[in-house]
Amino acid sequence: MSEPGYPSDTLKDFTPEPAEARRVVVLISGSGSNLQALIDAQAHDELGGEIVAVISNQADAYGLKRARDAGIDAVVLPHREYDSREAYDGALIKVIERHEPDLIVLAGFMRILTPRFVNRFLGRMLNIHPSLLPAYQGLHTHARALSDGVAEHGCSVHFVTEELDGGPVALQAEVAITPEDTEESLKAKVQAREHLIFPIAVCWYLEGRLRLEGDAATMDGTPLPPTGMRLSHADAAEELDEEIDD
Ligand SMILES: Nc1nc2c(c(=O)[nH]1)N[C@@H](CN(C=O)c1ccc(C(=O)N[C@@H](CCC(=O)O)C(=O)O)cc1)CN2
Ligand SMILES: NCC(=O)N[C@@H]1O[C@H](COP(=O)([O-])[O-])[C@@H](O)[C@H]1O
């Protein structure tokens, strides 16, 4: 074999720097079961990055305990202490940027974000929404689906844009509604699916596979349909196993 173009001992002691872990900041307002799913995925090396901070607008959010128990910086930024939505979002931007995130994740964060905030992080902010978007944007999605008597419901991971729950959808999972379902039972079924698809979507983003390109979500460079990819329960379980095997 011909001699290399460098003194052969150049790389003798070369130790590549470990790739910087991609950094995730998670915003919450409540229980944090989706945050816990992300923490658990990280613990199994299935997240593709590190949750470096959790920020809540509610001081009594149980998700703050989940963060602290996992050794993650947990910050309370109460929106009621600010005179306007714009002032709050300005303070929130500063707290977030101190952690230098690659991705901001809204995991049950119950504040409508201003255009200034959204555009500061456009393309690197994902939300989990408890419906099959574009159906049931906004709040009280389970009660509305039950009231309408629809047979199918579910959850969506989408990029956050100025339009409330209107951003390009990356990933969805469906659940069947039965006549016996209550708001509580339906919420439990939907959240079980949320806990599967949210870590997968976050991991795909951090791996650089899922992106926002213009007005479309793309996967490996291919634009996704308006309702994103639909992941069955079996697919999601297999994907997680594959994440373990990778
Ligand atoms: N500009 C955007 N902001 C937010 C988005 C978004 O897509 N664009 N997603 C939401 C998450 N969300 C549903 O998934 C949501 C959260 C909160 C509300 C809402 O009406 N909030 C009220 C307060 C409600 C409360 O405190 O219980 C408000 O902010 O006045 C609707 C949808 C996150 N933000
Ligand atoms: N419109 C926003 C919204 O309703 N988000 C929903 O809040 C719940 C938070 O649960 P968690 O705190 O246990 O993750 C989740 O089910 C999420 O889809």
PDB file of C-alpha atoms and ligand atoms in Angstrom:
ATOM      1  CA  MET A   1       0.000   0.000   0.000  1.00  0.00           C
ATOM      2  CA  SER A   2       1.394   3.477  -0.944  1.00  0.00           C
ATOM      3  CA  GLU A   3       2.618   5.705   1.869  1.00  0.00           C
ATOM      4  CA  PRO A   4      -0.176   8.037   3.213  1.00  0.00           C
ATOM      5  CA  GLY A   5       0.035  11.743   2.391  1.00  0.00           C
ATOM      6  CA  TYR A   6       0.933  12.491   6.037  1.00  0.00           C
ATOM      7  CA  PRO A   7       3.621  11.189   8.385  1.00  0.00           C
ATOM      8  CA  SER A   8       2.256   7.765   9.262  1.00  0.00           C
ATOM      9  CA  ASP A   9       2.427   8.492  13.007  1.00  0.00           C
ATOM     10  CA  THR A  10       0.243  11.621  12.631  1.00  0.00           C
ATOM     11  CA  LEU A  11      -2.881   9.776  13.675  1.00  0.00           C
ATOM     12  CA  LYS A  12      -1.137   7.451  16.106  1.00  0.00           C
ATOM     13  CA  ASP A  13      -2.515   9.279  19.155  1.00  0.00           C
ATOM     14  CA  PHE A  14      -5.559  10.778  17.416  1.00  0.00           C
ATOM     15  CA  THR A  15      -8.604  10.545  19.646  1.00  0.00           C
ATOM     16  CA  PRO A  16     -11.651  12.053  17.972  1.00  0.00           C
ATOM     17  CA  GLU A  17     -13.593  14.395  20.224  1.00  0.00           C
ATOM     18  CA  PRO A  18     -16.913  12.740  21.178  1.00  0.00           C
ATOM     19  CA  ALA A  19     -19.686  14.228  19.080  1.00  0.00           C
ATOM     20  CA  GLU A  20     -21.331  17.003  21.102  1.00  0.00           C
ATOM     21  CA  ALA A  21     -24.656  15.634  22.355  1.00  0.00           C
ATOM     22  CA  ARG A  22     -27.491  17.462  20.707  1.00  0.00           C
ATOM     23  CA  ARG A  23     -29.216  19.614  23.295  1.00  0.00           C
ATOM     24  CA  VAL A  24     -32.939  19.634  24.030  1.00  0.00           C
ATOM     25  CA  VAL A  25     -34.944  22.072  26.159  1.00  0.00           C
ATOM     26  CA  VAL A  26     -38.436  20.866  27.137  1.00  0.00           C
ATOM     27  CA  LEU A  27     -41.286  23.228  28.017  1.00  0.00           C
ATOM     28  CA  ILE A  28     -44.081  21.896  30.246  1.00  0.00           C
ATOM     29  CA  SER A  29     -47.088  23.115  32.220  1.00  0.00           C
ATOM     30  CA  GLY A  30     -48.318  19.992  34.019  1.00  0.00           C
ATOM     31  CA  SER A  31     -47.878  16.307  34.776  1.00  0.00           C
ATOM     32  CA  GLY A  32     -44.990  15.772  32.347  1.00  0.00           C
ATOM     33  CA  SER A  33     -45.814  12.203  31.265  1.00  0.00           C
ATOM     34  CA  ASN A  34     -44.526  13.071  27.783  1.00  0.00           C
ATOM     35  CA  LEU A  35     -41.421  14.563  29.396  1.00  0.00           C
ATOM     36  CA  GLN A  36     -41.005  11.258  31.247  1.00  0.00           C
ATOM     37  CA  ALA A  37     -41.249   9.351  27.968  1.00  0.00           C
ATOM     38  CA  LEU A  38     -38.458  11.555  26.587  1.00  0.00           C
ATOM     39  CA  ILE A  39     -36.358  11.073  29.736  1.00  0.00           C
ATOM     40  CA  ASP A  40     -36.862   7.297  29.494  1.00  0.00           C
ATOM     41  CA  ALA A  41     -35.934   7.321  25.799  1.00  0.00           C
ATOM     42  CA  GLN A  42     -32.755   9.250  26.623  1.00  0.00           C
ATOM     43  CA  ALA A  43     -31.923   6.733  29.352  1.00  0.00           C
ATOM     44  CA  HIS A  44     -32.117   3.967  26.711  1.00  0.00           C
ATOM     45  CA  ASP A  45     -30.034   6.003  24.216  1.00  0.00           C
ATOM     46  CA  GLU A  46     -33.130   6.260  22.007  1.00  0.00           C
ATOM     47  CA  LEU A  47     -33.548  10.051  22.045  1.00  0.00           C
ATOM     48  CA  GLY A  48     -30.545  11.068  19.958  1.00  0.00           C
ATOM     49  CA  GLY A  49     -29.603  13.837  22.354  1.00  0.00           C
ATOM     50  CA  GLU A  50     -29.684  15.166  25.901  1.00  0.00           C
ATOM     51  CA  ILE A  51     -32.433  17.039  27.731  1.00  0.00           C
ATOM     52  CA  VAL A  52     -30.448  19.907  29.263  1.00  0.00           C
ATOM     53  CA  ALA A  53     -33.321  21.840  30.867  1.00  0.00           C
ATOM     54  CA  VAL A  54     -37.032  21.672  31.636  1.00  0.00           C
ATOM     55  CA  ILE A  55     -38.944  24.949  31.930  1.00  0.00           C
ATOM     56  CA  SER A  56     -42.474  25.257  33.310  1.00  0.00           C
ATOM     57  CA  ASN A  57     -44.834  28.225  33.431  1.00  0.00           C
ATOM     58  CA  GLN A  58     -46.585  26.528  36.379  1.00  0.00           C
ATOM     59  CA  ALA A  59     -44.713  26.180  39.689  1.00  0.00           C
ATOM     60  CA  ASP A  60     -46.784  23.146  40.723  1.00  0.00           C
ATOM     61  CA  ALA A  61     -46.148  21.146  37.547  1.00  0.00           C
ATOM     62  CA  TYR A  62     -45.363  17.554  38.516  1.00  0.00           C
ATOM     63  CA  GLY A  63     -43.084  17.419  35.513  1.00  0.00           C
ATOM     64  CA  LEU A  64     -40.619  19.594  37.456  1.00  0.00           C
ATOM     65  CA  LYS A  65     -40.214  16.743  39.948  1.00  0.00           C
ATOM     66  CA  ARG A  66     -39.699  14.298  37.092  1.00  0.00           C
ATOM     67  CA  ALA A  67     -36.913  16.554  35.775  1.00  0.00           C
ATOM     68  CA  ARG A  68     -35.213  16.956  39.156  1.00  0.00           C
ATOM     69  CA  ASP A  69     -35.440  13.220  39.831  1.00  0.00           C
ATOM     70  CA  ALA A  70     -33.639  12.713  36.516  1.00  0.00           C
ATOM     71  CA  GLY A  71     -30.948  15.255  37.420  1.00  0.00           C
ATOM     72  CA  ILE A  72     -32.155  17.747  34.814  1.00  0.00           C
ATOM     73  CA  ASP A  73     -32.122  21.511  35.416  1.00  0.00           C
ATOM     74  CA  ALA A  74     -35.753  22.428  36.265  1.00  0.00           C
ATOM     75  CA  VAL A  75     -36.766  26.080  35.909  1.00  0.00           C
ATOM     76  CA  VAL A  76     -40.049  27.788  36.792  1.00  0.00           C
ATOM     77  CA  LEU A  77     -40.935  30.904  34.809  1.00  0.00           C
ATOM     78  CA  PRO A  78     -44.453  31.907  35.903  1.00  0.00           C
ATOM     79  CA  HIS A  79     -46.336  33.664  33.112  1.00  0.00           C
ATOM     80  CA  ARG A  80     -48.523  35.450  35.652  1.00  0.00           C
ATOM     81  CA  GLU A  81     -45.480  37.512  36.746  1.00  0.00           C
ATOM     82  CA  TYR A  82     -45.322  39.273  33.363  1.00  0.00           C
ATOM     83  CA  ASP A  83     -47.505  42.098  32.145  1.00  0.00           C
ATOM     84  CA  SER A  84     -47.925  40.766  28.643  1.00  0.00           C
ATOM     85  CA  ARG A  85     -47.516  37.678  26.490  1.00  0.00           C
ATOM     86  CA  GLU A  86     -44.704  39.467  24.663  1.00  0.00           C
ATOM     87  CA  ALA A  87     -42.844  40.242  27.897  1.00  0.00           C
ATOM     88  CA  TYR A  88     -43.178  36.652  29.052  1.00  0.00           C
ATOM     89  CA  ASP A  89     -41.980  35.249  25.756  1.00  0.00           C
ATOM     90  CA  GLY A  90     -39.007  37.645  25.810  1.00  0.00           C
ATOM     91  CA  ALA A  91     -37.988  36.321  29.226  1.00  0.00           C
ATOM     92  CA  LEU A  92     -38.593  32.743  28.077  1.00  0.00           C
ATOM     93  CA  ILE A  93     -36.312  33.257  25.048  1.00  0.00           C
ATOM     94  CA  LYS A  94     -33.500  34.419  27.349  1.00  0.00           C
ATOM     95  CA  VAL A  95     -33.862  31.424  29.687  1.00  0.00           C
ATOM     96  CA  ILE A  96     -33.977  28.996  26.762  1.00  0.00           C
ATOM     97  CA  GLU A  97     -30.977  30.493  24.975  1.00  0.00           C
ATOM     98  CA  ARG A  98     -28.830  30.190  28.086  1.00  0.00           C
ATOM     99  CA  HIS A  99     -29.029  26.413  27.503  1.00  0.00           C
ATOM    100  CA  GLU A 100     -27.999  26.661  23.830  1.00  0.00           C
ATOM    101  CA  PRO A 101     -30.565  24.116  22.560  1.00  0.00           C
ATOM    102  CA  ASP A 102     -30.617  22.378  19.196  1.00  0.00           C
ATOM    103  CA  LEU A 103     -34.327  21.627  19.731  1.00  0.00           C
ATOM    104  CA  ILE A 104     -37.162  23.046  21.842  1.00  0.00           C
ATOM    105  CA  VAL A 105     -39.886  20.530  22.703  1.00  0.00           C
ATOM    106  CA  LEU A 106     -43.368  21.566  23.876  1.00  0.00           C
ATOM    107  CA  ALA A 107     -44.597  18.701  26.056  1.00  0.00           C
ATOM    108  CA  GLY A 108     -47.947  19.867  27.361  1.00  0.00           C
ATOM    109  CA  PHE A 109     -46.865  23.516  27.399  1.00  0.00           C
ATOM    110  CA  MET A 110     -50.135  25.379  27.676  1.00  0.00           C
ATOM    111  CA  ARG A 111     -49.271  28.865  26.468  1.00  0.00           C
ATOM    112  CA  ILE A 112     -49.919  30.302  23.045  1.00  0.00           C
ATOM    113  CA  LEU A 113     -46.540  31.585  21.808  1.00  0.00           C
ATOM    114  CA  THR A 114     -46.065  34.959  20.144  1.00  0.00           C
ATOM    115  CA  PRO A 115     -44.836  35.329  16.551  1.00  0.00           C
ATOM    116  CA  ARG A 116     -41.526  36.731  17.899  1.00  0.00           C
ATOM    117  CA  PHE A 117     -40.934  33.601  19.957  1.00  0.00           C
ATOM    118  CA  VAL A 118     -42.024  31.204  17.208  1.00  0.00           C
ATOM    119  CA  ASN A 119     -39.838  32.860  14.581  1.00  0.00           C
ATOM    120  CA  ARG A 120     -36.841  32.859  16.940  1.00  0.00           C
ATOM    121  CA  PHE A 121     -36.972  29.060  17.005  1.00  0.00           C
ATOM    122  CA  LEU A 122     -38.798  28.311  13.748  1.00  0.00           C
ATOM    123  CA  GLY A 123     -37.880  24.893  12.431  1.00  0.00           C
ATOM    124  CA  ARG A 124     -36.402  23.677  15.702  1.00  0.00           C
ATOM    125  CA  MET A 125     -39.517  23.487  17.858  1.00  0.00           C
ATOM    126  CA  LEU A 126     -41.835  20.444  18.051  1.00  0.00           C
ATOM    127  CA  ASN A 127     -45.171  20.089  19.826  1.00  0.00           C
ATOM    128  CA  ILE A 128     -47.288  17.072  20.764  1.00  0.00           C
ATOM    129  CA  HIS A 129     -50.990  17.682  20.202  1.00  0.00           C
ATOM    130  CA  PRO A 130     -53.802  15.351  21.387  1.00  0.00           C
ATOM    131  CA  SER A 131     -55.696  15.003  18.119  1.00  0.00           C
ATOM    132  CA  LEU A 132     -55.273  13.905  14.507  1.00  0.00           C
ATOM    133  CA  LEU A 133     -54.504  17.368  13.130  1.00  0.00           C
ATOM    134  CA  PRO A 134     -55.896  19.293  11.395  1.00  0.00           C
ATOM    135  CA  ALA A 135     -58.892  18.041  13.350  1.00  0.00           C
ATOM    136  CA  TYR A 136     -59.460  19.531  16.795  1.00  0.00           C
ATOM    137  CA  GLN A 137     -56.856  22.267  17.012  1.00  0.00           C
ATOM    138  CA  GLY A 138     -56.821  24.039  20.384  1.00  0.00           C
ATOM    139  CA  LEU A 139     -57.997  22.702  23.705  1.00  0.00           C
ATOM    140  CA  HIS A 140     -60.383  20.038  25.067  1.00  0.00           C
ATOM    141  CA  THR A 141     -59.764  17.767  22.096  1.00  0.00           C
ATOM    142  CA  HIS A 142     -60.963  14.526  23.713  1.00  0.00           C
ATOM    143  CA  ALA A 143     -64.281  15.990  24.888  1.00  0.00           C
ATOM    144  CA  ARG A 144     -64.872  17.497  21.444  1.00  0.00           C
ATOM    145  CA  ALA A 145     -64.140  14.220  19.639  1.00  0.00           C
ATOM    146  CA  LEU A 146     -66.483  12.327  21.983  1.00  0.00           C
ATOM    147  CA  SER A 147     -69.165  14.977  21.593  1.00  0.00           C
ATOM    148  CA  ASP A 148     -68.918  14.741  17.800  1.00  0.00           C
ATOM    149  CA  GLY A 149     -69.167  10.942  17.931  1.00  0.00           C
ATOM    150  CA  VAL A 150     -66.128  10.362  15.712  1.00  0.00           C
ATOM    151  CA  ALA A 151     -64.762   6.815  15.529  1.00  0.00           C
ATOM    152  CA  GLU A 152     -61.083   7.716  15.254  1.00  0.00           C
ATOM    153  CA  HIS A 153     -58.925  10.032  17.314  1.00  0.00           C
ATOM    154  CA  GLY A 154     -55.236  10.218  18.135  1.00  0.00           C
ATOM    155  CA  CYS A 155     -52.203  12.481  18.467  1.00  0.00           C
ATOM    156  CA  SER A 156     -49.842  14.479  16.277  1.00  0.00           C
ATOM    157  CA  VAL A 157     -46.268  15.694  16.511  1.00  0.00           C
ATOM    158  CA  HIS A 158     -45.908  18.903  14.537  1.00  0.00           C
ATOM    159  CA  PHE A 159     -43.509  21.776  13.981  1.00  0.00           C
ATOM    160  CA  VAL A 160     -44.608  24.870  15.863  1.00  0.00           C
ATOM    161  CA  THR A 161     -45.565  27.867  13.711  1.00  0.00           C
ATOM    162  CA  GLU A 162     -47.458  31.080  14.407  1.00  0.00           C
ATOM    163  CA  GLU A 163     -50.723  29.331  13.517  1.00  0.00           C
ATOM    164  CA  LEU A 164     -51.899  27.578  16.667  1.00  0.00           C
ATOM    165  CA  ASP A 165     -51.578  23.817  16.112  1.00  0.00           C
ATOM    166  CA  GLY A 166     -51.359  24.557  12.394  1.00  0.00           C
ATOM    167  CA  GLY A 167     -47.715  23.751  11.773  1.00  0.00           C
ATOM    168  CA  PRO A 168     -46.572  20.956   9.427  1.00  0.00           C
ATOM    169  CA  VAL A 169     -47.286  17.555  10.931  1.00  0.00           C
ATOM    170  CA  ALA A 170     -44.412  15.107  11.239  1.00  0.00           C
ATOM    171  CA  LEU A 171     -45.948  12.025  12.834  1.00  0.00           C
ATOM    172  CA  GLN A 172     -49.392  10.814  13.902  1.00  0.00           C
ATOM    173  CA  ALA A 173     -50.820   7.818  15.721  1.00  0.00           C
ATOM    174  CA  GLU A 174     -54.472   6.903  15.818  1.00  0.00           C
ATOM    175  CA  VAL A 175     -56.722   5.323  18.430  1.00  0.00           C
ATOM    176  CA  ALA A 176     -60.235   3.950  18.000  1.00  0.00           C
ATOM    177  CA  ILE A 177     -63.018   5.527  20.042  1.00  0.00           C
ATOM    178  CA  THR A 178     -65.453   2.994  21.519  1.00  0.00           C
ATOM    179  CA  PRO A 179     -68.970   3.661  22.867  1.00  0.00           C
ATOM    180  CA  GLU A 180     -67.639   2.955  26.364  1.00  0.00           C
ATOM    181  CA  ASP A 181     -64.989   5.651  26.152  1.00  0.00           C
ATOM    182  CA  THR A 182     -65.010   8.576  28.547  1.00  0.00           C
ATOM    183  CA  GLU A 183     -62.830  11.687  28.321  1.00  0.00           C
ATOM    184  CA  GLU A 184     -60.485  10.056  30.830  1.00  0.00           C
ATOM    185  CA  SER A 185     -60.247   6.687  29.055  1.00  0.00           C
ATOM    186  CA  LEU A 186     -59.744   8.384  25.697  1.00  0.00           C
ATOM    187  CA  LYS A 187     -57.052  10.659  27.112  1.00  0.00           C
ATOM    188  CA  ALA A 188     -55.262   7.598  28.521  1.00  0.00           C
ATOM    189  CA  LYS A 189     -55.395   5.793  25.165  1.00  0.00           C
ATOM    190  CA  VAL A 190     -54.119   8.843  23.294  1.00  0.00           C
ATOM    191  CA  GLN A 191     -51.342   9.545  25.789  1.00  0.00           C
ATOM    192  CA  ALA A 192     -50.097   5.956  25.512  1.00  0.00           C
ATOM    193  CA  ARG A 193     -49.572   6.655  21.805  1.00  0.00           C
ATOM    194  CA  GLU A 194     -48.037  10.082  22.517  1.00  0.00           C
ATOM    195  CA  HIS A 195     -45.420   8.436  24.703  1.00  0.00           C
ATOM    196  CA  LEU A 196     -44.421   6.246  21.753  1.00  0.00           C
ATOM    197  CA  ILE A 197     -44.357   8.701  18.853  1.00  0.00           C
ATOM    198  CA  PHE A 198     -42.944  11.815  20.560  1.00  0.00           C
ATOM    199  CA  PRO A 199     -39.530  10.271  21.410  1.00  0.00           C
ATOM    200  CA  ILE A 200     -39.357   8.809  17.899  1.00  0.00           C
ATOM    201  CA  ALA A 201     -40.037  12.179  16.246  1.00  0.00           C
ATOM    202  CA  VAL A 202     -37.548  13.943  18.543  1.00  0.00           C
ATOM    203  CA  CYS A 203     -34.902  11.347  17.743  1.00  0.00           C
ATOM    204  CA  TRP A 204     -35.520  11.623  13.991  1.00  0.00           C
ATOM    205  CA  TYR A 205     -35.146  15.400  14.284  1.00  0.00           C
ATOM    206  CA  LEU A 206     -31.929  15.211  16.294  1.00  0.00           C
ATOM    207  CA  GLU A 207     -30.517  12.705  13.799  1.00  0.00           C
ATOM    208  CA  GLY A 208     -31.167  15.290  11.057  1.00  0.00           C
ATOM    209  CA  ARG A 209     -33.744  13.086   9.276  1.00  0.00           C
ATOM    210  CA  LEU A 210     -36.888  15.069  10.192  1.00  0.00           C
ATOM    211  CA  ARG A 211     -36.739  18.722   9.177  1.00  0.00           C
ATOM    212  CA  LEU A 212     -38.910  21.735   8.453  1.00  0.00           C
ATOM    213  CA  GLU A 213     -38.135  22.862   4.914  1.00  0.00           C
ATOM    214  CA  GLY A 214     -40.206  25.878   3.923  1.00  0.00           C
ATOM    215  CA  ASP A 215     -43.839  25.049   4.673  1.00  0.00           C
ATOM    216  CA  ALA A 216     -43.344  21.298   4.719  1.00  0.00           C
ATOM    217  CA  ALA A 217     -42.024  18.741   7.124  1.00  0.00           C
ATOM    218  CA  THR A 218     -39.541  16.470   5.374  1.00  0.00           C
ATOM    219  CA  MET A 219     -38.170  13.042   6.247  1.00  0.00           C
ATOM    220  CA  ASP A 220     -34.791  12.179   4.719  1.00  0.00           C
ATOM    221  CA  GLY A 221     -35.379  15.046   2.278  1.00  0.00           C
ATOM    222  CA  THR A 222     -38.814  13.849   1.136  1.00  0.00           C
ATOM    223  CA  PRO A 223     -41.749  16.222   1.812  1.00  0.00           C
ATOM    224  CA  LEU A 224     -44.378  14.655   4.045  1.00  0.00           C
ATOM    225  CA  PRO A 225     -48.133  14.851   3.370  1.00  0.00           C
ATOM    226  CA  PRO A 226     -50.032  17.487   5.420  1.00  0.00           C
ATOM    227  CA  THR A 227     -50.859  14.858   8.053  1.00  0.00           C
ATOM    228  CA  GLY A 228     -47.293  13.621   8.289  1.00  0.00           C
ATOM    229  CA  MET A 229     -46.413   9.949   8.684  1.00  0.00           C
ATOM    230  CA  ARG A 230     -48.939   7.654  10.322  1.00  0.00           C
ATOM    231  CA  LEU A 231     -47.308   5.212  12.707  1.00  0.00           C
ATOM    232  CA  SER A 232     -49.187   2.125  13.810  1.00  0.00           C
ATOM    233  CA  HIS A 233     -48.601   0.774  17.291  1.00  0.00           C
ATOM    234  CA  ALA A 234     -46.595  -2.114  15.878  1.00  0.00           C
ATOM    235  CA  ASP A 235     -44.494   0.250  13.736  1.00  0.00           C
ATOM    236  CA  ALA A 236     -43.764   2.458  16.719  1.00  0.00           C
ATOM    237  CA  ALA A 237     -42.748  -0.462  18.895  1.00  0.00           C
ATOM    238  CA  GLU A 238     -40.510  -1.793  16.109  1.00  0.00           C
ATOM    239  CA  GLU A 239     -38.974   1.656  15.590  1.00  0.00           C
ATOM    240  CA  LEU A 240     -38.103   1.866  19.263  1.00  0.00           C
ATOM    241  CA  ASP A 241     -36.597  -1.616  19.151  1.00  0.00           C
ATOM    242  CA  GLU A 242     -34.646  -0.558  16.075  1.00  0.00           C
ATOM    243  CA  GLU A 243     -33.431   2.505  17.996  1.00  0.00           C
ATOM    244  CA  ILE A 244     -32.162   0.113  20.642  1.00  0.00           C
ATOM    245  CA  ASP A 245     -30.463  -2.072  18.031  1.00  0.00           C
ATOM    246  CA  ASP A 246     -28.829   0.866  16.194  1.00  0.00           C
TER     247      ASP A 246
HETATM  248  N1  LIG B   1     -47.973  30.006  18.301  1.00  0.00           N
HETATM  249  C1  LIG B   1     -48.141  28.751  18.770  1.00  0.00           C
HETATM  250  N2  LIG B   1     -48.148  28.552  20.107  1.00  0.00           N
HETATM  251  C2  LIG B   1     -48.341  27.283  20.581  1.00  0.00           C
HETATM  252  C3  LIG B   1     -48.573  26.209  19.703  1.00  0.00           C
HETATM  253  C4  LIG B   1     -48.545  26.468  18.291  1.00  0.00           C
HETATM  254  O1  LIG B   1     -48.708  25.539  17.467  1.00  0.00           O
HETATM  255  N3  LIG B   1     -48.330  27.747  17.877  1.00  0.00           N
HETATM  256  N4  LIG B   1     -48.868  24.938  20.226  1.00  0.00           N
HETATM  257  C5  LIG B   1     -49.376  24.998  21.589  1.00  0.00           C
HETATM  258  C6  LIG B   1     -49.752  23.732  22.292  1.00  0.00           C
HETATM  259  N5  LIG B   1     -51.218  23.681  22.375  1.00  0.00           N
HETATM  260  C7  LIG B   1     -51.805  22.570  21.836  1.00  0.00           C
HETATM  261  O2  LIG B   1     -51.112  21.616  21.410  1.00  0.00           O
HETATM  262  C8  LIG B   1     -51.997  24.703  23.003  1.00  0.00           C
HETATM  263  C9  LIG B   1     -51.582  25.238  24.225  1.00  0.00           C
HETATM  264  C10 LIG B   1     -52.335  26.246  24.834  1.00  0.00           C
HETATM  265  C11 LIG B   1     -53.488  26.728  24.246  1.00  0.00           C
HETATM  266  C12 LIG B   1     -54.256  27.840  24.915  1.00  0.00           C
HETATM  267  O3  LIG B   1     -55.372  28.162  24.533  1.00  0.00           O
HETATM  268  N6  LIG B   1     -53.632  28.428  25.941  1.00  0.00           N
HETATM  269  C13 LIG B   1     -54.239  29.571  26.692  1.00  0.00           C
HETATM  270  C14 LIG B   1     -54.193  29.268  28.175  1.00  0.00           C
HETATM  271  C15 LIG B   1     -54.863  27.929  28.455  1.00  0.00           C
HETATM  272  C16 LIG B   1     -54.563  27.457  29.883  1.00  0.00           C
HETATM  273  O4  LIG B   1     -53.731  28.084  30.573  1.00  0.00           O
HETATM  274  O5  LIG B   1     -55.155  26.411  30.256  1.00  0.00           O
HETATM  275  C17 LIG B   1     -53.429  30.841  26.450  1.00  0.00           C
HETATM  276  O6  LIG B   1     -52.207  30.747  26.144  1.00  0.00           O
HETATM  277  O7  LIG B   1     -54.027  31.914  26.638  1.00  0.00           O
HETATM  278  C18 LIG B   1     -53.917  26.202  23.041  1.00  0.00           C
HETATM  279  C19 LIG B   1     -53.183  25.173  22.417  1.00  0.00           C
HETATM  280  C20 LIG B   1     -48.397  25.739  22.450  1.00  0.00           C
HETATM  281  N7  LIG B   1     -48.318  27.076  21.929  1.00  0.00           N
HETATM  282  N1  LIG B   2     -52.926  21.709  23.326  1.00  0.00           N
HETATM  283  C1  LIG B   2     -51.835  21.228  24.115  1.00  0.00           C
HETATM  284  C2  LIG B   2     -52.252  19.946  24.809  1.00  0.00           C
HETATM  285  O1  LIG B   2     -53.395  19.758  25.158  1.00  0.00           O
HETATM  286  N2  LIG B   2     -51.261  19.075  24.985  1.00  0.00           N
HETATM  287  C3  LIG B   2     -51.516  17.836  25.680  1.00  0.00           C
HETATM  288  O2  LIG B   2     -51.302  18.030  27.067  1.00  0.00           O
HETATM  289  C4  LIG B   2     -50.972  16.743  27.625  1.00  0.00           C
HETATM  290  C5  LIG B   2     -49.809  16.951  28.539  1.00  0.00           C
HETATM  291  O3  LIG B   2     -49.631  15.778  29.280  1.00  0.00           O
HETATM  292  P1  LIG B   2     -48.246  15.551  30.057  1.00  0.00           P
HETATM  293  O4  LIG B   2     -47.980  16.816  30.830  1.00  0.00           O
HETATM  294  O5  LIG B   2     -48.547  14.362  30.935  1.00  0.00           O
HETATM  295  O6  LIG B   2     -47.204  15.276  29.021  1.00  0.00           O
HETATM  296  C6  LIG B   2     -50.616  15.815  26.452  1.00  0.00           C
HETATM  297  O7  LIG B   2     -51.636  14.840  26.268  1.00  0.00           O
HETATM  298  C7  LIG B   2     -50.558  16.745  25.256  1.00  0.00           C
HETATM  299  O8  LIG B   2     -50.986  16.135  24.053  1.00  0.00           O
END
